[in-house]
mmCIF file of C-alpha atoms and ligand atoms in Angstrom:
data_model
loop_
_atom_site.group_PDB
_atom_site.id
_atom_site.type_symbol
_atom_site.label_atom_id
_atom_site.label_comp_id
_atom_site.label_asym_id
_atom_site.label_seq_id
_atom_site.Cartn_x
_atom_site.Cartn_y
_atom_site.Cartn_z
ATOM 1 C CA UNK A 501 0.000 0.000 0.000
ATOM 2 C CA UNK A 502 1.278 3.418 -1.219
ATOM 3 C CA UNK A 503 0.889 6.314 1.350
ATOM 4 C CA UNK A 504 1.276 10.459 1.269
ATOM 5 C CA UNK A 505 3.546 11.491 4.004
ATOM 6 C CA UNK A 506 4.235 14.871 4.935
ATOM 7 C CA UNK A 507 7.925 15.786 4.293
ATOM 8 C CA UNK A 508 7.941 19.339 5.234
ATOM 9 C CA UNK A 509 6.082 22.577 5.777
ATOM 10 C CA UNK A 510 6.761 26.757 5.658
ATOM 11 C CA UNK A 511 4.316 29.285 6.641
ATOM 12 C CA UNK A 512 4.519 32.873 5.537
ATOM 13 C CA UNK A 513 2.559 36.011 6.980
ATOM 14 C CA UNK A 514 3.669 39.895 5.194
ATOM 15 C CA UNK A 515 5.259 42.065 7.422
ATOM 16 C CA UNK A 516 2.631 44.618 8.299
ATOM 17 C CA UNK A 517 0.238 43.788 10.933
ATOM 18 C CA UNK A 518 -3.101 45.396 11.400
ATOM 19 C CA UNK A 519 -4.466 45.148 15.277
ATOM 20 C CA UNK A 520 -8.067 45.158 16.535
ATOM 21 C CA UNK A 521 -7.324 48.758 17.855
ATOM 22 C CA UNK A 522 -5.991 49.930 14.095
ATOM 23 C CA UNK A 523 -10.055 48.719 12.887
ATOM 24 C CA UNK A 524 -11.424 50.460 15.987
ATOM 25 C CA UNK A 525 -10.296 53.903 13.858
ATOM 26 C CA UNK A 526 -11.734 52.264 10.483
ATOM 27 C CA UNK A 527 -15.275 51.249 11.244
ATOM 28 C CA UNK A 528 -17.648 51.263 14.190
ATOM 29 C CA UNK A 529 -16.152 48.094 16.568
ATOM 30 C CA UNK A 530 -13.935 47.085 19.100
ATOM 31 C CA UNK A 531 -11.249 45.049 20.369
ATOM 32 C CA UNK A 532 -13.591 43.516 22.967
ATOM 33 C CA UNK A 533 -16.172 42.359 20.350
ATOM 34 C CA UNK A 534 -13.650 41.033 17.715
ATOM 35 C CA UNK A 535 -11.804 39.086 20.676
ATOM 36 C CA UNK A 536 -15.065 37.619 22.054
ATOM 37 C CA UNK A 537 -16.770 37.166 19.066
ATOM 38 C CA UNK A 538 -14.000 35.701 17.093
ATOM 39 C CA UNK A 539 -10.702 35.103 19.336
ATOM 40 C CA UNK A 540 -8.537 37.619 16.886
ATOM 41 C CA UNK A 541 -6.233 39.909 17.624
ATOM 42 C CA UNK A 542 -5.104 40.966 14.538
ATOM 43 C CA UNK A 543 -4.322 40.032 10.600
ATOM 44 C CA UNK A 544 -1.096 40.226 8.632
ATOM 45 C CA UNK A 545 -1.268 42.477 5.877
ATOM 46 C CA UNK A 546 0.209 41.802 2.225
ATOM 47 C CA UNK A 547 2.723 45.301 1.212
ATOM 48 C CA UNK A 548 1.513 47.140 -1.815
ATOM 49 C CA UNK A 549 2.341 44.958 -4.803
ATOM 50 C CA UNK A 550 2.879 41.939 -2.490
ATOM 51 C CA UNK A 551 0.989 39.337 -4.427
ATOM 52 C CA UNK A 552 -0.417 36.074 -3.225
ATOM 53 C CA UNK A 553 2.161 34.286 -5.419
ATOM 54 C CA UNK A 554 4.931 36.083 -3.396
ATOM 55 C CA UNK A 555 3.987 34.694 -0.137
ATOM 56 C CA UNK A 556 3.533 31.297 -1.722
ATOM 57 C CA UNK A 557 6.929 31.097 -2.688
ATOM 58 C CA UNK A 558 8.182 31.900 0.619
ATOM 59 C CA UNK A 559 5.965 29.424 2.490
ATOM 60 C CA UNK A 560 7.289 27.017 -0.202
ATOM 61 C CA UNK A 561 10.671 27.434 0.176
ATOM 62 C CA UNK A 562 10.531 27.293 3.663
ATOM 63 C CA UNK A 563 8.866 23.620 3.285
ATOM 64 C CA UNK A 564 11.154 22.841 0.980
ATOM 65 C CA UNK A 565 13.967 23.107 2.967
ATOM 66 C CA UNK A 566 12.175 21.643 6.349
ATOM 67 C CA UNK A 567 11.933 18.591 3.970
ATOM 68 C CA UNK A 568 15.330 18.985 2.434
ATOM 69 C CA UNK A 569 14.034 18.754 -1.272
ATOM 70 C CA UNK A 570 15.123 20.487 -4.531
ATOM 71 C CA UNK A 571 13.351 21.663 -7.446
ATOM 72 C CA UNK A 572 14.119 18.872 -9.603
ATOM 73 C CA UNK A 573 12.132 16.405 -6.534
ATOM 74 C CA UNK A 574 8.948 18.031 -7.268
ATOM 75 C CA UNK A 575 6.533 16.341 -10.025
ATOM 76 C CA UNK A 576 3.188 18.169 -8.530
ATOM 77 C CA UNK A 577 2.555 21.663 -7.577
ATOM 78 C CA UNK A 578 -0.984 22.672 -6.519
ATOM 79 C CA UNK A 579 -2.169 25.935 -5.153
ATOM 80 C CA UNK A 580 -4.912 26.572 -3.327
ATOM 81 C CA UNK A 581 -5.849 30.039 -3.483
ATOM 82 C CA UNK A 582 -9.779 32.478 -3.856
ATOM 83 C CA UNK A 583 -7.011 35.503 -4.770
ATOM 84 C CA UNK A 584 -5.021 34.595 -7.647
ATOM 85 C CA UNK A 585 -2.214 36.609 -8.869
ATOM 86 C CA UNK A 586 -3.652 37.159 -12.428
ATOM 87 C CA UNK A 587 -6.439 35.350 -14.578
ATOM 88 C CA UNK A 588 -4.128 32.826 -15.889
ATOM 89 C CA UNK A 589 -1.845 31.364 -15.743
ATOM 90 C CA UNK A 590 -2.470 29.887 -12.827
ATOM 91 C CA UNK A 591 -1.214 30.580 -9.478
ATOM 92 C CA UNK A 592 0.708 27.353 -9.304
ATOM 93 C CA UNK A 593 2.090 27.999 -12.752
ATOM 94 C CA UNK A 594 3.522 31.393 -11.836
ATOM 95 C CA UNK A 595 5.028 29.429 -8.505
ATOM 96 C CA UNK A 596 6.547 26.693 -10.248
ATOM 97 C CA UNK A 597 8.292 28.962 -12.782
ATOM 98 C CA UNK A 598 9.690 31.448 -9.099
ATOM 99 C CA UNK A 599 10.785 28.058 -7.543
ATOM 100 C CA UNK A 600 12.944 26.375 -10.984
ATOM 101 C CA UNK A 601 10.749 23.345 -11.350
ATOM 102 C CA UNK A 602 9.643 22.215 -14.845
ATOM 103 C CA UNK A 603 7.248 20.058 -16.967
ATOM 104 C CA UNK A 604 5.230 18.717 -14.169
ATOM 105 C CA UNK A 605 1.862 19.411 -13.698
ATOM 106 C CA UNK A 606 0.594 22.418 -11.586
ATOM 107 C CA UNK A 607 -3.011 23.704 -11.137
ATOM 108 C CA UNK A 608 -4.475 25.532 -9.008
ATOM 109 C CA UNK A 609 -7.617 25.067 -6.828
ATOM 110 C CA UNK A 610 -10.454 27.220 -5.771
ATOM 111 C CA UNK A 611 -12.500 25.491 -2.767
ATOM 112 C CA UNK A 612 -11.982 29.104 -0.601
ATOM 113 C CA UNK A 613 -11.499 28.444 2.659
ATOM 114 C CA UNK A 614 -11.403 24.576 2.220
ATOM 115 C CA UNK A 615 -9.307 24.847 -0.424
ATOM 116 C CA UNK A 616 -6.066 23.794 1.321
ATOM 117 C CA UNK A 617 -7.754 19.829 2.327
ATOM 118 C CA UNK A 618 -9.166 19.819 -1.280
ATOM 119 C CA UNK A 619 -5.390 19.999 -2.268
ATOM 120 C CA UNK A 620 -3.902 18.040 -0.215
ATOM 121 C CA UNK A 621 -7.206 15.236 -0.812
ATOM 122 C CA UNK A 622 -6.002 16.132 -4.375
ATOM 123 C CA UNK A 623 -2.420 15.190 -4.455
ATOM 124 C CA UNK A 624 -3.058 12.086 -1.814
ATOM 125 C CA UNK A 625 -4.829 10.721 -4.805
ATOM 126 C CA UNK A 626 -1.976 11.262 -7.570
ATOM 127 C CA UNK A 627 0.599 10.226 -5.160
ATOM 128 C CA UNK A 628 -1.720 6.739 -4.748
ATOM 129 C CA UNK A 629 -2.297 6.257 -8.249
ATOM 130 C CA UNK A 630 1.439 6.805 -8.960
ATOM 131 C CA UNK A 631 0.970 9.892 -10.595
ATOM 132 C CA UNK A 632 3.494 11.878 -8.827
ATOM 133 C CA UNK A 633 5.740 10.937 -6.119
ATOM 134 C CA UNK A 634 6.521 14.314 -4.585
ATOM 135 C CA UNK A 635 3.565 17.254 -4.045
ATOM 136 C CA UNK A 636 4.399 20.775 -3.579
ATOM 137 C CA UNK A 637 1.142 22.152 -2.019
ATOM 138 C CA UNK A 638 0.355 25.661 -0.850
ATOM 139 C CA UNK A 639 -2.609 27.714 0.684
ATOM 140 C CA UNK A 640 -2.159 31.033 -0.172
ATOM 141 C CA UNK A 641 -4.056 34.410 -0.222
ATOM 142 C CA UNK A 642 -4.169 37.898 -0.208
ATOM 143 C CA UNK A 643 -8.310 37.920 0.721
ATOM 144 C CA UNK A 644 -6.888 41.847 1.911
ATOM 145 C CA UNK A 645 -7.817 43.046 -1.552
ATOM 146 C CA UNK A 646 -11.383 41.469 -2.097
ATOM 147 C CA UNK A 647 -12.269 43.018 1.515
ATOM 148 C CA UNK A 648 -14.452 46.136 2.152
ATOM 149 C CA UNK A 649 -12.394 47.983 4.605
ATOM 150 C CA UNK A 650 -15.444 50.303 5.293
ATOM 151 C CA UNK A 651 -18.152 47.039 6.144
ATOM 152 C CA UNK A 652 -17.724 45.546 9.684
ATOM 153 C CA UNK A 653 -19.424 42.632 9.540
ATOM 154 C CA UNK A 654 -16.064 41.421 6.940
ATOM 155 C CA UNK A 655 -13.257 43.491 7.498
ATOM 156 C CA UNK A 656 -12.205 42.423 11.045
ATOM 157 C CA UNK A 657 -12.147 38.665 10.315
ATOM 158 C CA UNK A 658 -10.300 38.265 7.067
ATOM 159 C CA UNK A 659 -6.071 38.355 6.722
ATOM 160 C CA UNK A 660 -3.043 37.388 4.423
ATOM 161 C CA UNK A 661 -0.945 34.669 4.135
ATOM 162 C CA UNK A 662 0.295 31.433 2.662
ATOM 163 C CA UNK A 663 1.215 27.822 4.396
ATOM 164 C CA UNK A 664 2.595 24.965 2.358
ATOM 165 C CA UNK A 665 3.756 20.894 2.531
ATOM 166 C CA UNK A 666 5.632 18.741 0.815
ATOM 167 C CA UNK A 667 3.745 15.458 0.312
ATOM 168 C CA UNK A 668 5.871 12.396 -0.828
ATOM 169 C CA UNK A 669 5.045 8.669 -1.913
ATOM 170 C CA UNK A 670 5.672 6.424 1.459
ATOM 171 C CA UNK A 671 4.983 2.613 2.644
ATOM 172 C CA UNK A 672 4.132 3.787 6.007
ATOM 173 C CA UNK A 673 1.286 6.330 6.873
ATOM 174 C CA UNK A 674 0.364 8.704 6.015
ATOM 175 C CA UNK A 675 -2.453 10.391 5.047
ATOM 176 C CA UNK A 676 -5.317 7.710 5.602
ATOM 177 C CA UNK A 677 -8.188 9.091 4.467
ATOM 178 C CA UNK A 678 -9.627 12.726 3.069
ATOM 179 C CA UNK A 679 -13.159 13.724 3.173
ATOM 180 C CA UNK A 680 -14.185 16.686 0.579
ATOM 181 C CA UNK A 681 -17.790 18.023 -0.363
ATOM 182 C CA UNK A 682 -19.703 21.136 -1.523
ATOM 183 C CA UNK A 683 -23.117 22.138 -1.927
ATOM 184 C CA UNK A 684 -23.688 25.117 -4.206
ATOM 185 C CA UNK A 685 -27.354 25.958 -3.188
ATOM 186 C CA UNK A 686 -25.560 27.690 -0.221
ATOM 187 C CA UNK A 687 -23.493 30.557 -2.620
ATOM 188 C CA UNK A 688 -25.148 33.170 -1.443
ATOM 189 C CA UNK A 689 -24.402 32.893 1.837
ATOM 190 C CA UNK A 690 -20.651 33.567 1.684
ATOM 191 C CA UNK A 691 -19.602 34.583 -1.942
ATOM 192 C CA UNK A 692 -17.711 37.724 -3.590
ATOM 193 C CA UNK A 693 -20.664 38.117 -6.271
ATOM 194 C CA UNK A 694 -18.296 40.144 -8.863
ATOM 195 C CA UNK A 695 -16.111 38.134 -11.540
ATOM 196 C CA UNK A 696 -14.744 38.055 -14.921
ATOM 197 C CA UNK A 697 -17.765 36.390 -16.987
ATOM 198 C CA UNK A 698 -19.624 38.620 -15.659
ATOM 199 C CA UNK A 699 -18.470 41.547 -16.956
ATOM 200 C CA UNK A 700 -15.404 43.229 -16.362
ATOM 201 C CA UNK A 701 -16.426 46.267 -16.907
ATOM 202 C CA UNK A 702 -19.005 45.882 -13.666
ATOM 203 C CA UNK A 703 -15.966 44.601 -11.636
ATOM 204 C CA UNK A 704 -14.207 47.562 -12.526
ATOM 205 C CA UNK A 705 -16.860 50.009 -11.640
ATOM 206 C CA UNK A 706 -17.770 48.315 -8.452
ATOM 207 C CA UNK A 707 -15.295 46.478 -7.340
ATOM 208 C CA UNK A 708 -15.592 42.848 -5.884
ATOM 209 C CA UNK A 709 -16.046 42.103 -2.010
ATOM 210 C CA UNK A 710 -16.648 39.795 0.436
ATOM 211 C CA UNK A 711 -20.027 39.502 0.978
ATOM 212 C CA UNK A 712 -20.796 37.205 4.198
ATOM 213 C CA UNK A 713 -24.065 36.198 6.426
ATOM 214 C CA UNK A 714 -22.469 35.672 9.418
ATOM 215 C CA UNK A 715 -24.688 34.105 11.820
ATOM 216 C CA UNK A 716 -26.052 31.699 9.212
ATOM 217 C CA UNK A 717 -22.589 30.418 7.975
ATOM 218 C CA UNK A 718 -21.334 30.563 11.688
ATOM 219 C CA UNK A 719 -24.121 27.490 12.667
ATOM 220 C CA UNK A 720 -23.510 25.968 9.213
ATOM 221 C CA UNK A 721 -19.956 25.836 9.982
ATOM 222 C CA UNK A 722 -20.271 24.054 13.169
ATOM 223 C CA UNK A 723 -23.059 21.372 12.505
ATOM 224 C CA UNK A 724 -21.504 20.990 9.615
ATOM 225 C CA UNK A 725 -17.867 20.476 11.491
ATOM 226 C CA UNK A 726 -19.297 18.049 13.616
ATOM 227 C CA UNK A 727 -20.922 15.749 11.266
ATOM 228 C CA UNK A 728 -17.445 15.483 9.300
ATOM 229 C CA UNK A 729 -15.485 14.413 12.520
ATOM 230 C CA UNK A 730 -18.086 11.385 12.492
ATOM 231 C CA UNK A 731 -17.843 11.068 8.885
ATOM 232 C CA UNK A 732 -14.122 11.140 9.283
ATOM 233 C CA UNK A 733 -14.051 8.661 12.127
ATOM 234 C CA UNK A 734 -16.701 6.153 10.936
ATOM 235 C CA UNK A 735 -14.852 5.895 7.297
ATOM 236 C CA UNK A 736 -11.357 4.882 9.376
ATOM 237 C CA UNK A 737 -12.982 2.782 12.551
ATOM 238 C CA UNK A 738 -11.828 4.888 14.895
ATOM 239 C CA UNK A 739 -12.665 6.693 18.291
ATOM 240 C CA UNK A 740 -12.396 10.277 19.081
ATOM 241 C CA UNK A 741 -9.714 9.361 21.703
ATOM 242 C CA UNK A 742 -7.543 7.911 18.843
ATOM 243 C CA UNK A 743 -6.780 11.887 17.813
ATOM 244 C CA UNK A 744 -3.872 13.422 19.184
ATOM 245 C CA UNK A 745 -4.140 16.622 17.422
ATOM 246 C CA UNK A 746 -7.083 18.892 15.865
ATOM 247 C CA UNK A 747 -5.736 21.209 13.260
ATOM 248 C CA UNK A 748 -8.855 23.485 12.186
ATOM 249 C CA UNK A 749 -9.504 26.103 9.908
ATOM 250 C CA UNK A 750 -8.835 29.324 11.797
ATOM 251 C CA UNK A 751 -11.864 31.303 11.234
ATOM 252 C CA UNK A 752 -13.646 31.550 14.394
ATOM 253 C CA UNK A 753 -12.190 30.239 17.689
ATOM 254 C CA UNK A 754 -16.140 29.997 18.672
ATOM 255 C CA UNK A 755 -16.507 27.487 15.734
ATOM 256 C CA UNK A 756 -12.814 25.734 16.773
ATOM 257 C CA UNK A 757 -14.325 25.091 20.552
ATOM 258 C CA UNK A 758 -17.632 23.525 19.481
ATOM 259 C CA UNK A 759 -15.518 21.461 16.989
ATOM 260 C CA UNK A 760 -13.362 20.226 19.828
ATOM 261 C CA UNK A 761 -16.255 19.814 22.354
ATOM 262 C CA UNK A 762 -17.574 17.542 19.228
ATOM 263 C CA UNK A 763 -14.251 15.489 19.912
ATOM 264 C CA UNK A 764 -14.372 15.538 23.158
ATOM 265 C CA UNK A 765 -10.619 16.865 22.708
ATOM 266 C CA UNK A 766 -8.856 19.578 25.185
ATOM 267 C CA UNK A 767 -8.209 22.765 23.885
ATOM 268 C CA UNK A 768 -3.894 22.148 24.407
ATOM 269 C CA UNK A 769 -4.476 19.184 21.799
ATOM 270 C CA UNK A 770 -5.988 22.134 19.252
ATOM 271 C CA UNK A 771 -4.285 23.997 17.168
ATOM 272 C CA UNK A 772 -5.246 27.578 17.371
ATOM 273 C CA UNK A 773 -3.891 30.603 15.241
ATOM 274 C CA UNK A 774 -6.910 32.681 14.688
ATOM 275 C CA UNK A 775 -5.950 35.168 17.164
ATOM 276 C CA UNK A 776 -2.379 35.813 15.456
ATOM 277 C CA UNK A 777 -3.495 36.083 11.838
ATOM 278 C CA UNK A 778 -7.338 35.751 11.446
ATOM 279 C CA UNK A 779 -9.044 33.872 8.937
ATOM 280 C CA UNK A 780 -6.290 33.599 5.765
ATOM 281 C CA UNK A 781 -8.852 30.967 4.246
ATOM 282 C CA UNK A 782 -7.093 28.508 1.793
ATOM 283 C CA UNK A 783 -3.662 29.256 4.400
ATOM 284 C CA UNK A 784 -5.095 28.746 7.565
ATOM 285 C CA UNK A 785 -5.198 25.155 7.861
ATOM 286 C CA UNK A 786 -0.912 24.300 6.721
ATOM 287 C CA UNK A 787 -0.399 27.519 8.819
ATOM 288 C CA UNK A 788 -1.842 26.273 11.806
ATOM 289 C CA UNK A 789 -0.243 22.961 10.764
ATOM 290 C CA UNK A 790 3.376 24.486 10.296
ATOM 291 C CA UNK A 791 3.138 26.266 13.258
ATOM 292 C CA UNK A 792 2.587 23.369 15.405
ATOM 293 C CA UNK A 793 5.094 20.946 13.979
ATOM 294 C CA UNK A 794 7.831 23.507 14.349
ATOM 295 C CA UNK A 795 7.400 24.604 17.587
ATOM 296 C CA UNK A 796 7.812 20.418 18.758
ATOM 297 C CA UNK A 797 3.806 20.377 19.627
ATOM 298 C CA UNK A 798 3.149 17.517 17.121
ATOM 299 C CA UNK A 799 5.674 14.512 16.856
ATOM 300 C CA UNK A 800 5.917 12.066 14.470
ATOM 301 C CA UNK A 801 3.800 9.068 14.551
ATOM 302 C CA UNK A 802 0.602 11.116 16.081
ATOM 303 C CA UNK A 803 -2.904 11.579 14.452
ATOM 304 C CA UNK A 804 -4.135 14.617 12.734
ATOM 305 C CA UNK A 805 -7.263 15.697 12.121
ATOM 306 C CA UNK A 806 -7.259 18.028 9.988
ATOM 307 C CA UNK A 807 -10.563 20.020 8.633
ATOM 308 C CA UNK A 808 -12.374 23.355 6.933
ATOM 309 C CA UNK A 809 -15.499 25.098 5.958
ATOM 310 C CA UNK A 810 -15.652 27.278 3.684
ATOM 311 C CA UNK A 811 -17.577 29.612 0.594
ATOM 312 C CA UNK A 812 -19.426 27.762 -1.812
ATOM 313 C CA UNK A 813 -20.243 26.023 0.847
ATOM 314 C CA UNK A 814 -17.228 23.256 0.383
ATOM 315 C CA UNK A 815 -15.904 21.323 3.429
ATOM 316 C CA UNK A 816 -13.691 18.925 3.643
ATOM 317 C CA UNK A 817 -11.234 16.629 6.542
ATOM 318 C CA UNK A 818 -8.224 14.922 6.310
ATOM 319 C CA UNK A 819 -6.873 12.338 8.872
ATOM 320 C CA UNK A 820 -3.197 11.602 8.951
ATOM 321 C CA UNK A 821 -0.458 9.769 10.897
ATOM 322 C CA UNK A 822 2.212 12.605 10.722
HETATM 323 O O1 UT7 B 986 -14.062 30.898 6.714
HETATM 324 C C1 UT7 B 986 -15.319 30.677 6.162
HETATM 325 C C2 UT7 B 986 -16.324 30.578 7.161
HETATM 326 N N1 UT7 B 986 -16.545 31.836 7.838
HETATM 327 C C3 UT7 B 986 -16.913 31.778 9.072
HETATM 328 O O2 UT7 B 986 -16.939 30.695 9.581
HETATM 329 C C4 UT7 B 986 -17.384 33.012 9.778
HETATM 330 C C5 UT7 B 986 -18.661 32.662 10.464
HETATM 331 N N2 UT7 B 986 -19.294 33.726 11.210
HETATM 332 C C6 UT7 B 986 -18.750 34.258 12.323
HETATM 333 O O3 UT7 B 986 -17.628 33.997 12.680
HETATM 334 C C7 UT7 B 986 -19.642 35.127 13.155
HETATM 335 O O4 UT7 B 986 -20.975 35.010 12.720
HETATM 336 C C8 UT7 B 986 -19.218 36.622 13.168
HETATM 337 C C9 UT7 B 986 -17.964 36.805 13.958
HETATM 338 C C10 UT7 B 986 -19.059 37.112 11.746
HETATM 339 C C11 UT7 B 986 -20.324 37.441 13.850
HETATM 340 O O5 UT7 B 986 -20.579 36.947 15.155
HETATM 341 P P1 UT7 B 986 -22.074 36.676 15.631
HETATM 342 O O6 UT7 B 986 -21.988 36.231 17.014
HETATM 343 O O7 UT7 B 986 -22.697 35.717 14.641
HETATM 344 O O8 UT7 B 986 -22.706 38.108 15.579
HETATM 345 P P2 UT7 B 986 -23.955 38.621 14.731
HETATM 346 O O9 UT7 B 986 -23.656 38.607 13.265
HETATM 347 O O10 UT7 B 986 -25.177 37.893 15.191
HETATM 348 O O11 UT7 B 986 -24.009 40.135 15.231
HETATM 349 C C12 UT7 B 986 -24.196 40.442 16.605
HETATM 350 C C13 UT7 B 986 -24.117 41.956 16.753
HETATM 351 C C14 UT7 B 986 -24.973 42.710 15.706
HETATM 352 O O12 UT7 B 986 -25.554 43.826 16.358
HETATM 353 P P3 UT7 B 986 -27.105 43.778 16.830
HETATM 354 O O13 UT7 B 986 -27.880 43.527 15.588
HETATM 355 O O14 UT7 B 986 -27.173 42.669 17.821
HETATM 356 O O15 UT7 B 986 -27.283 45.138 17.401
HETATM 357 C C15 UT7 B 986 -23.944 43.176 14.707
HETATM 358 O O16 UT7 B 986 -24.356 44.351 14.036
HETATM 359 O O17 UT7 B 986 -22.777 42.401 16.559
HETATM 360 C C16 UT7 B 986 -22.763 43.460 15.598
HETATM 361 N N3 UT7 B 986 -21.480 43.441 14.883
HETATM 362 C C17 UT7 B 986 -20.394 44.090 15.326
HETATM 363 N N4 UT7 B 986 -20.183 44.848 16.412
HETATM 364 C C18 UT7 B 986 -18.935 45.349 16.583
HETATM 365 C C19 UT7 B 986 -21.172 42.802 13.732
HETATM 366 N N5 UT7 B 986 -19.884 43.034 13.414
HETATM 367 C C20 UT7 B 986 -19.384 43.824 14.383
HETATM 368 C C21 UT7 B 986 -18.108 44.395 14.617
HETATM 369 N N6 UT7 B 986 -17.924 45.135 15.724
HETATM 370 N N7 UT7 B 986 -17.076 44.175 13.781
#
């Protein structure tokens, strides 16, 4: 049996950080609400011509070199990203050419905030099949430029970033089993409603923002969190006890807690980032992820959960034996 091991990860945030007290003199909130109501402190901030591909390549390199790999390794890059660089090429394209690796395939994927599982679901499958033997993947965004910095309901939640792995062919375990799903008669609940078929001419006139109802997607989010742990769980045999670690998507530490209450798992077995960077969508799962495994928290040979909800409405899990 052929498994997808993680090799190595990187994790990028830009260098300007915007606090809770920096949006108390943009719009009408406070540092109270946005810590009780969502456990963040602030967002990183992508520079002025910092593009989404930029902080991919740094989160790239970075898990290149934790898994001591070269261009020339690489036969799979895959980007998960909602703010691509340009219309095409791709995201992943534009990466592969920054990082020196040619000829294999690269794509990019757009499942928003779940985007990041979708890819890794993604290259578990080539890697299986024997399709490729060594995955670059990468969550990446800049979701700074599709936000209205003027609407409070969106602007205090939403930050930059990119978080990557390298995923390579194994005996052992591995990734043992990824969960993905979407169900488009819930767009309008979290959607930017702007794009290029469209009409440019629209997108240039009035722009293209994040439009969100939070309250609904909040208790979508967690029922829907909770019935993919059991999913998850079922699927593999297993009991809630068997996790050692849950890695969630870092959009609301109110959604993280009911996910873990759902496990059953204490809150020092969850990894939790919200408060540093917010919710960076497709990067907030392999940043939480990086984060963890470099500070020593997660050691080989212990079980991941890994999950996300996101736009569309996608979700998605993946369980893994690090
Ligand atoms: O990553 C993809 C998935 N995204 C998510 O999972 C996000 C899901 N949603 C959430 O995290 C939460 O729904 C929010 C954090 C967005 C909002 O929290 P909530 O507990 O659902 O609050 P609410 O929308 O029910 O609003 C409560 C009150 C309202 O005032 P009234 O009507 O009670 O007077 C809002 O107008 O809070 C008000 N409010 C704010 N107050 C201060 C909304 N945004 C703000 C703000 N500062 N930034």
């Amino acid at each position: 049996m052929k498994y997808t091991r993680i090799a190595g990860t990187g994790g990028f945030l830009p260098e300007k950080v915007l606090t809770n007290h920096d949006l108390e003199e943009m719009v009408d909130t406070s540092n109270e609400w946005i810590v009780d109501r969502t456990g963040i402190c602030k967002r990183h901030i992508a520079a002025d011509g910092e593009t989404t591909c930029d902080l991919a390549e740094q989160a790239a390199r970075r898990a290149m070199s934790a898994a001591g790999k070269e261009a020339h390794d690489i036969d799979l890059v895959i980007v998960a990203t909602t703010t691509p660089d340009q219309i095409f090429p791709s995201t992943a394209c534009l990466l592969q050419q920054r990082l020196g690796i040619h000829g294999c395939a690269a794509f990019d994927v757009q499942a928003v905030c779940t985007g990041f599982v979708y890819a890794l679901g993604i290259a578990d499958k080539f890697i299986k099949t024997g399709s490729a033997r060594c995955a670059l993947i990468v969550g990446a965004e800049t979701l700074s430029r599709i936000i209205d910095w003027s609407d409070r309901d969106t602007c205090v939640l939403f930050g930059d970033g990119a978080g990557a792995v390298i995923v390579e062919a194994s005996s052992e375990p591995g990734i043992i089993s990824s969960h993905l799903h979407a169900d488009g008669k819930y767009a309008g609940l979290l959607q930017v409603p702007a794009g290029i078929s469209s009409g440019l001419a629209q997108l240039a006139e009035s722009g293209a923002f994040v439009e969100m109802r939070g309250n609904e997607v909040f208790k979508m989010a967690v029922t829907t969190l909770g019935r993919i742990v059991d999913e998850t769980l079922d699927h593999n045999g297993m009991n809630k006890s068997d996790i050692d670690w849950l890695i969630p998507h870092q959009a609301n530490i109110r959604i993280i807690k009911a996910t873990a209450r759902k496990l059953r798992m204490p809150m020092d077995h969850v990894v939790v980032t919200v408060d540093e960077h917010g919710n960076t969508s497709a990067a907030s799962v392999p940043l939480a992820l990086d984060k963890a495994i470099r500070d020593g928290r997660i050691k080989r040979g212990e079980i991941l959960l890994l999950e996300a909800f996101g736009g569309g409405f996608t979700w998605g899990s993946a369980l893994l034996k690090y």
